[in-house]
Short mmCIF file of C-alpha atoms in Angstrom, two decimals:
data_model
loop_
_atom_site.label_atom_id
_atom_site.label_comp_id
_atom_site.label_asym_id
_atom_site.label_seq_id
_atom_site.Cartn_x
_atom_site.Cartn_y
_atom_site.Cartn_z
CA MET A 95 43.00 120.77 76.58
CA ALA A 96 39.20 120.64 76.22
CA LEU A 97 39.55 120.50 72.44
CA GLY A 98 41.19 117.06 72.60
CA ASN A 99 42.12 115.59 69.23
CA LEU A 100 41.12 118.82 67.48
CA LEU A 101 44.35 120.35 68.77
CA THR A 102 46.37 118.25 66.36
CA GLU A 103 44.16 119.02 63.36
CA PRO A 104 44.94 121.77 60.79
CA ALA A 105 43.26 125.12 61.39
CA THR A 106 40.80 124.83 58.51
CA PRO A 107 37.48 126.74 58.56
CA GLU A 108 35.65 123.48 59.24
CA ASN A 109 37.89 122.51 62.18
CA ILE A 110 37.79 126.03 63.63
CA SER A 111 34.00 125.95 63.46
CA THR A 112 33.97 122.64 65.33
CA ALA A 113 36.38 124.03 67.92
CA ARG A 114 34.23 127.13 68.42
CA ALA A 115 31.37 124.91 69.51
CA ILE A 116 33.55 124.02 72.52
CA VAL A 117 35.53 127.26 72.99
CA PRO A 118 33.51 130.05 71.34
CA ASP A 119 36.11 132.85 71.31
CA ILE A 120 38.88 131.26 69.26
CA GLY A 121 39.80 132.08 65.68
CA LEU A 122 42.67 132.53 63.24
CA PRO A 123 45.45 134.68 64.71
CA TYR A 124 46.18 136.31 61.36
CA GLU A 125 45.27 135.90 57.70
CA GLY A 126 47.12 133.11 55.96
CA PHE A 127 47.85 131.05 59.11
CA SER A 128 48.39 127.40 58.14
CA GLY A 129 49.33 125.57 61.35
CA THR A 130 47.38 123.29 63.67
CA ILE A 131 44.66 124.33 66.10
CA ALA A 132 47.18 123.93 68.95
CA GLN A 133 49.68 126.23 67.22
CA MET A 134 46.89 128.71 66.48
CA LEU A 135 46.16 129.08 70.20
CA ARG A 136 49.75 129.81 71.25
CA PRO A 137 50.70 133.35 72.34
CA PHE A 138 53.01 133.80 69.32
CA PRO A 139 51.54 131.42 66.74
CA GLN A 140 53.85 132.62 63.96
CA TYR A 141 56.81 130.96 65.74
CA SER A 142 57.33 127.24 66.36
CA SER A 143 58.75 128.00 69.83
CA VAL A 144 59.57 131.00 72.01
CA THR A 145 62.24 131.16 74.72
CA ASP A 146 61.86 133.76 77.46
CA VAL A 147 65.53 134.35 78.27
CA TYR A 148 65.36 137.23 80.74
CA GLY A 149 61.84 136.99 82.13
CA ASN A 150 61.67 137.08 85.94
CA VAL A 151 58.72 134.74 86.21
CA ALA A 152 59.75 132.14 88.82
CA ARG A 153 59.62 132.32 92.60
CA SER A 154 61.50 130.57 95.40
CA ASN A 155 61.35 130.48 99.17
CA TYR A 156 63.98 129.21 101.62
CA HIS A 157 63.72 128.89 105.40
CA SER A 158 66.33 127.34 107.67
CA LEU A 159 67.50 126.79 111.23
CA GLN A 160 71.30 126.85 111.41
CA ILE A 161 73.41 125.70 114.36
CA THR A 162 77.18 126.10 114.59
CA VAL A 163 79.36 124.88 117.47
CA ASP A 164 83.12 125.54 117.48
CA GLN A 165 85.74 124.55 120.03
CA ARG A 166 89.04 126.32 119.78
CA GLN A 167 92.15 124.27 120.35
CA PHE A 168 92.06 122.73 123.83
CA HIS A 169 94.69 120.18 124.82
CA GLY A 170 95.42 119.68 121.14
CA LEU A 171 91.78 119.17 120.13
CA THR A 172 89.87 121.47 117.75
CA LEU A 173 86.22 120.85 116.82
CA SER A 174 83.78 122.47 114.42
CA PHE A 175 80.18 121.32 113.94
CA ASN A 176 77.37 122.82 111.90
CA TYR A 177 73.86 121.63 111.15
CA THR A 178 71.14 123.09 108.94
CA LEU A 179 67.46 122.17 109.00
CA SER A 180 65.79 123.76 105.99
CA ARG A 181 63.01 123.71 103.44
CA THR A 182 63.08 125.08 99.90
CA GLU A 183 59.99 125.69 97.78
CA ASP A 184 59.83 127.08 94.25
CA ASP A 185 58.20 126.96 90.84
CA LEU A 186 61.45 127.11 88.86
CA SER A 187 60.37 124.33 86.52
CA VAL A 188 56.76 123.82 85.54
CA ARG A 189 54.77 121.47 83.35
CA SER A 190 53.07 124.37 81.57
CA GLY A 191 54.09 127.98 81.15
CA TYR A 192 50.43 128.97 80.98
CA ASN A 193 49.75 128.28 84.67
CA ARG A 194 52.68 128.10 87.10
CA GLU A 195 50.71 128.11 90.35
CA PRO A 196 49.90 124.35 90.51
CA ASP A 197 53.61 123.54 90.30
CA TRP A 198 54.62 125.44 93.45
CA ALA A 199 56.28 122.58 95.32
CA VAL A 200 59.29 121.50 97.32
CA GLY A 201 62.34 122.67 95.38
CA THR A 202 64.47 120.29 93.36
CA ASN A 203 67.49 121.32 95.49
CA ASP A 204 65.72 120.86 98.84
CA GLN A 205 67.90 119.04 101.38
CA PRO A 206 66.20 119.17 104.81
CA HIS A 207 69.23 118.00 106.78
CA VAL A 208 72.84 119.05 106.17
CA LEU A 209 75.53 118.21 108.72
CA ASN A 210 79.28 118.82 108.71
CA ALA A 211 81.73 117.94 111.49
CA ILE A 212 85.47 118.65 111.53
CA VAL A 213 87.94 117.27 114.09
CA VAL A 214 91.64 118.15 114.35
CA TYR A 215 93.76 116.46 117.05
CA ASP A 216 97.45 116.91 117.80
CA LEU A 217 98.61 113.63 119.33
CA PRO A 218 99.95 114.26 122.86
CA PHE A 219 103.18 112.28 122.65
CA GLY A 220 106.82 113.24 122.56
CA GLY A 221 106.37 117.00 122.57
CA GLU A 222 107.60 119.36 125.23
CA GLY A 223 105.87 118.58 128.53
CA GLN A 224 104.07 115.58 127.02
CA PRO A 225 104.42 111.87 127.81
CA GLY A 226 107.62 110.45 126.38
CA SER A 227 109.28 113.83 125.89
CA ALA A 228 112.30 112.73 127.91
CA ASN A 229 112.89 109.72 125.66
CA PRO A 230 114.77 110.58 122.44
CA LEU A 231 113.30 107.57 120.62
CA VAL A 232 109.71 108.55 121.52
CA ARG A 233 110.38 112.14 120.47
CA ALA A 234 111.79 110.97 117.16
CA ILE A 235 108.88 108.64 116.35
CA ALA A 236 105.77 109.98 118.07
CA SER A 237 106.05 113.76 118.31
CA GLY A 238 104.42 116.20 115.92
CA TRP A 239 101.65 113.95 114.57
CA GLN A 240 98.25 115.42 113.75
CA ILE A 241 95.05 113.58 112.82
CA SER A 242 92.07 115.34 111.25
CA GLY A 243 88.77 114.17 109.87
CA ILE A 244 85.66 115.50 108.14
CA THR A 245 82.21 113.90 108.28
CA GLN A 246 79.44 115.07 105.94
CA PHE A 247 75.78 114.15 105.63
CA ARG A 248 73.17 115.61 103.28
CA SER A 249 69.57 114.52 102.73
CA GLY A 250 68.69 113.33 99.25
CA ARG A 251 67.09 115.82 96.90
CA PRO A 252 63.45 115.31 95.88
CA LEU A 253 62.77 112.84 93.10
CA GLY A 254 60.70 114.06 90.23
CA PRO A 255 58.94 114.79 88.14
CA ILE A 256 57.39 111.38 87.51
CA GLU A 257 56.98 111.50 83.75
CA ALA A 258 54.49 109.54 81.64
CA ALA A 259 53.11 109.20 78.13
CA CYS A 260 50.31 111.48 77.02
CA ASN A 261 49.45 113.93 74.27
CA LEU A 262 49.86 117.63 75.09
CA PRO A 263 50.40 119.40 71.77
CA SER A 264 52.31 122.66 72.27
CA ALA A 265 51.08 122.88 75.86
CA GLY A 266 53.76 121.58 78.23
CA THR A 267 55.13 118.41 79.82
CA CYS A 268 53.14 115.37 80.86
CA TYR A 269 53.40 114.07 84.45
CA ALA A 270 51.97 110.77 85.66
CA ASP A 271 48.77 110.25 87.62
CA PHE A 272 48.73 108.69 91.07
CA ASN A 273 47.18 105.25 90.64
CA PRO A 274 43.92 105.40 92.63
CA ASP A 275 43.92 101.60 92.99
CA PHE A 276 47.44 101.43 94.39
CA SER A 277 48.01 100.25 97.94
CA GLY A 278 51.28 99.21 99.50
CA SER A 279 54.81 100.54 99.70
CA VAL A 280 56.05 102.66 96.83
CA ARG A 281 59.59 101.60 97.76
CA ILE A 282 59.47 97.94 96.83
CA ASN A 283 63.08 97.23 97.83
CA GLY A 284 63.31 99.00 101.15
CA ASP A 285 64.55 102.58 101.32
CA TYR A 286 66.85 102.15 98.38
CA GLY A 287 67.35 98.45 98.94
CA ASP A 288 69.97 95.92 98.06
CA GLY A 289 71.08 94.49 94.76
CA ASP A 290 73.71 94.73 92.06
CA VAL A 291 72.95 97.88 90.09
CA LEU A 292 75.43 96.76 87.43
CA GLY A 293 73.83 93.36 86.85
CA VAL A 294 71.78 92.23 83.87
CA ASN A 295 68.51 92.81 85.74
CA PRO A 296 69.16 95.50 88.34
CA PRO A 297 66.43 95.89 90.97
CA SER A 298 63.82 98.63 90.82
CA TYR A 299 63.40 100.66 93.97
CA ILE A 300 60.08 102.31 93.05
CA ASN A 301 56.85 100.42 92.49
CA ARG A 302 55.72 101.06 88.93
CA ASP A 303 52.13 100.26 89.94
CA ALA A 304 51.96 103.43 92.05
CA PHE A 305 51.60 105.51 88.88
CA VAL A 306 49.58 105.45 85.67
CA SER A 307 49.75 107.47 82.47
CA PRO A 308 47.03 110.15 82.35
CA ALA A 309 44.47 110.45 79.62
CA SER A 310 45.51 112.38 76.54
CA PHE A 311 45.17 116.16 76.82
CA THR A 312 45.52 116.07 80.62
CA TYR A 313 48.64 116.89 82.63
CA GLY A 314 48.57 114.23 85.35
CA ASN A 315 48.10 114.87 89.07
CA THR A 316 51.47 113.95 90.59
CA SER A 317 53.32 116.82 92.18
CA ARG A 318 56.29 118.32 90.36
CA THR A 319 58.59 116.89 93.04
CA LEU A 320 58.41 114.55 96.01
CA ALA A 321 55.60 112.29 94.76
CA HIS A 322 54.96 109.70 97.48
CA ASP A 323 57.73 111.51 99.42
CA LEU A 324 60.33 109.99 97.07
CA ARG A 325 63.86 111.37 97.33
CA ASN A 326 67.23 110.52 95.88
CA PRO A 327 69.56 108.64 98.24
CA SER A 328 71.24 110.66 100.97
CA PHE A 329 74.93 111.56 100.81
CA TYR A 330 77.41 110.30 103.42
CA ASN A 331 81.16 110.89 103.38
CA GLN A 332 84.13 110.68 105.74
CA ASP A 333 87.65 111.91 104.98
CA LEU A 334 90.74 111.33 107.13
CA SER A 335 94.18 112.94 107.16
CA VAL A 336 97.37 112.09 109.09
CA ARG A 337 100.41 114.36 108.95
CA ARG A 338 103.65 115.15 110.72
CA ASP A 339 105.96 118.16 110.60
CA PHE A 340 109.75 117.94 110.90
CA ARG A 341 111.79 121.05 111.61
CA ILE A 342 114.95 120.80 109.54
CA GLY A 343 116.46 124.10 110.59
CA GLY A 344 116.90 127.58 109.26
CA GLY A 345 113.13 128.06 108.98
CA VAL A 346 112.77 124.99 106.76
CA LYS A 347 110.11 122.41 107.61
CA LEU A 348 109.29 119.04 106.07
CA MET A 349 105.71 117.82 106.17
CA ILE A 350 104.76 114.21 105.40
CA GLY A 351 101.34 112.63 105.56
CA ALA A 352 98.55 110.62 104.04
CA GLU A 353 94.95 111.42 103.14
CA VAL A 354 92.04 109.06 102.66
CA PHE A 355 88.92 110.38 100.92
CA ASN A 356 85.69 108.40 101.42
CA VAL A 357 87.32 106.34 104.17
CA PHE A 358 84.60 103.68 104.36
CA ASN A 359 84.18 103.53 100.57
CA THR A 360 80.51 104.45 100.91
CA VAL A 361 78.54 104.27 97.68
CA VAL A 362 75.99 107.00 96.92
CA PHE A 363 73.60 106.17 94.11
CA GLY A 364 71.70 108.57 91.88
CA ASP A 365 70.20 109.25 88.46
CA ILE A 366 67.09 107.22 89.24
CA GLN A 367 64.89 106.73 86.18
CA THR A 368 61.57 108.55 86.70
CA ASN A 369 59.73 107.96 83.41
CA ILE A 370 57.11 105.24 83.89
CA THR A 371 57.22 104.36 80.18
CA ASN A 372 60.91 103.43 80.45
CA GLU A 373 61.83 99.80 81.16
CA SER A 374 64.41 101.05 83.66
CA PHE A 375 61.85 102.99 85.73
CA GLY A 376 62.88 103.15 89.37
CA GLN A 377 66.38 101.83 88.74
CA VAL A 378 69.56 103.57 89.84
CA GLY A 379 71.55 104.98 86.96
CA ARG A 380 75.02 105.28 88.43
CA GLN A 381 77.24 105.99 91.42
CA VAL A 382 77.33 109.75 91.95
CA ASN A 383 80.21 109.98 94.42
CA THR A 384 83.88 109.01 94.17
CA PRO A 385 85.20 105.65 95.44
CA ARG A 386 87.85 105.62 98.16
CA VAL A 387 91.01 107.50 97.23
CA VAL A 388 94.29 107.27 99.18
CA GLN A 389 97.17 109.64 98.59
CA VAL A 390 100.56 110.11 100.24
CA LYS A 391 102.14 113.54 100.32
CA ALA A 392 105.36 115.30 101.24
CA ARG A 393 106.04 119.02 101.24
CA ILE A 394 108.95 121.27 102.12
CA GLN A 395 108.11 124.69 103.52
CA PHE A 396 110.67 127.47 103.67
#
């Protein structure tokens, strides 16, 4: 990038001579070349772009602590709990293919905390040896019911890269600079704040003043991911199921029940705009989970 504006100039003898005063060892890649100085310096200057389809050039690293606790059925109760504490690092996407090392960072799929809990409970009423078993009405109404639920939590994935406007001819992607004069909270509306994301002027959750566009022919100094420790919102979800089995006879069984997905109608936001030149910078793009869904079911097994 030391050649600056010369990179966008045609590779004429005069311009090459000027460029050699800065980088002495450059020259025409082959006779008859007619592109720009930037194109002249590319590994395969005869092509406008090159895609490395099968090159094993990226690296990744994953470490985790995993805990699983299971309780087999005991007095009608079954439990399963698992938790993962992890960290993922990689250089799977980089701002420049010429130097991958600076973009080794927390992976775009990094989720430090993942928790899942499952509960299944057979209600203790009306069955053999259970309260109400001697009462035909209780047996008819209360026996055979099962309640189950699933709770899920996942940390938000890293936000990034923070993109900006700059000039990098044929040399990669521009990231923003950290604003050296910035002080304060980068989250200007709390963690991910309050506000109507569907309104005319939805709130921004990231302070635009925390970043600046870098000078032309420079890449910017923000990390590829997790600038200012920014992450997408975390994911929460609870599902609930209620069912009952009826034995009809002759090996035939009727099952009825209801299922509620996203019981508390929790909203998970995502698609946060990360380009500081965009008027929507820092704003949530959409809801990334499904609103509450209720379904009733019946099934005959034979």
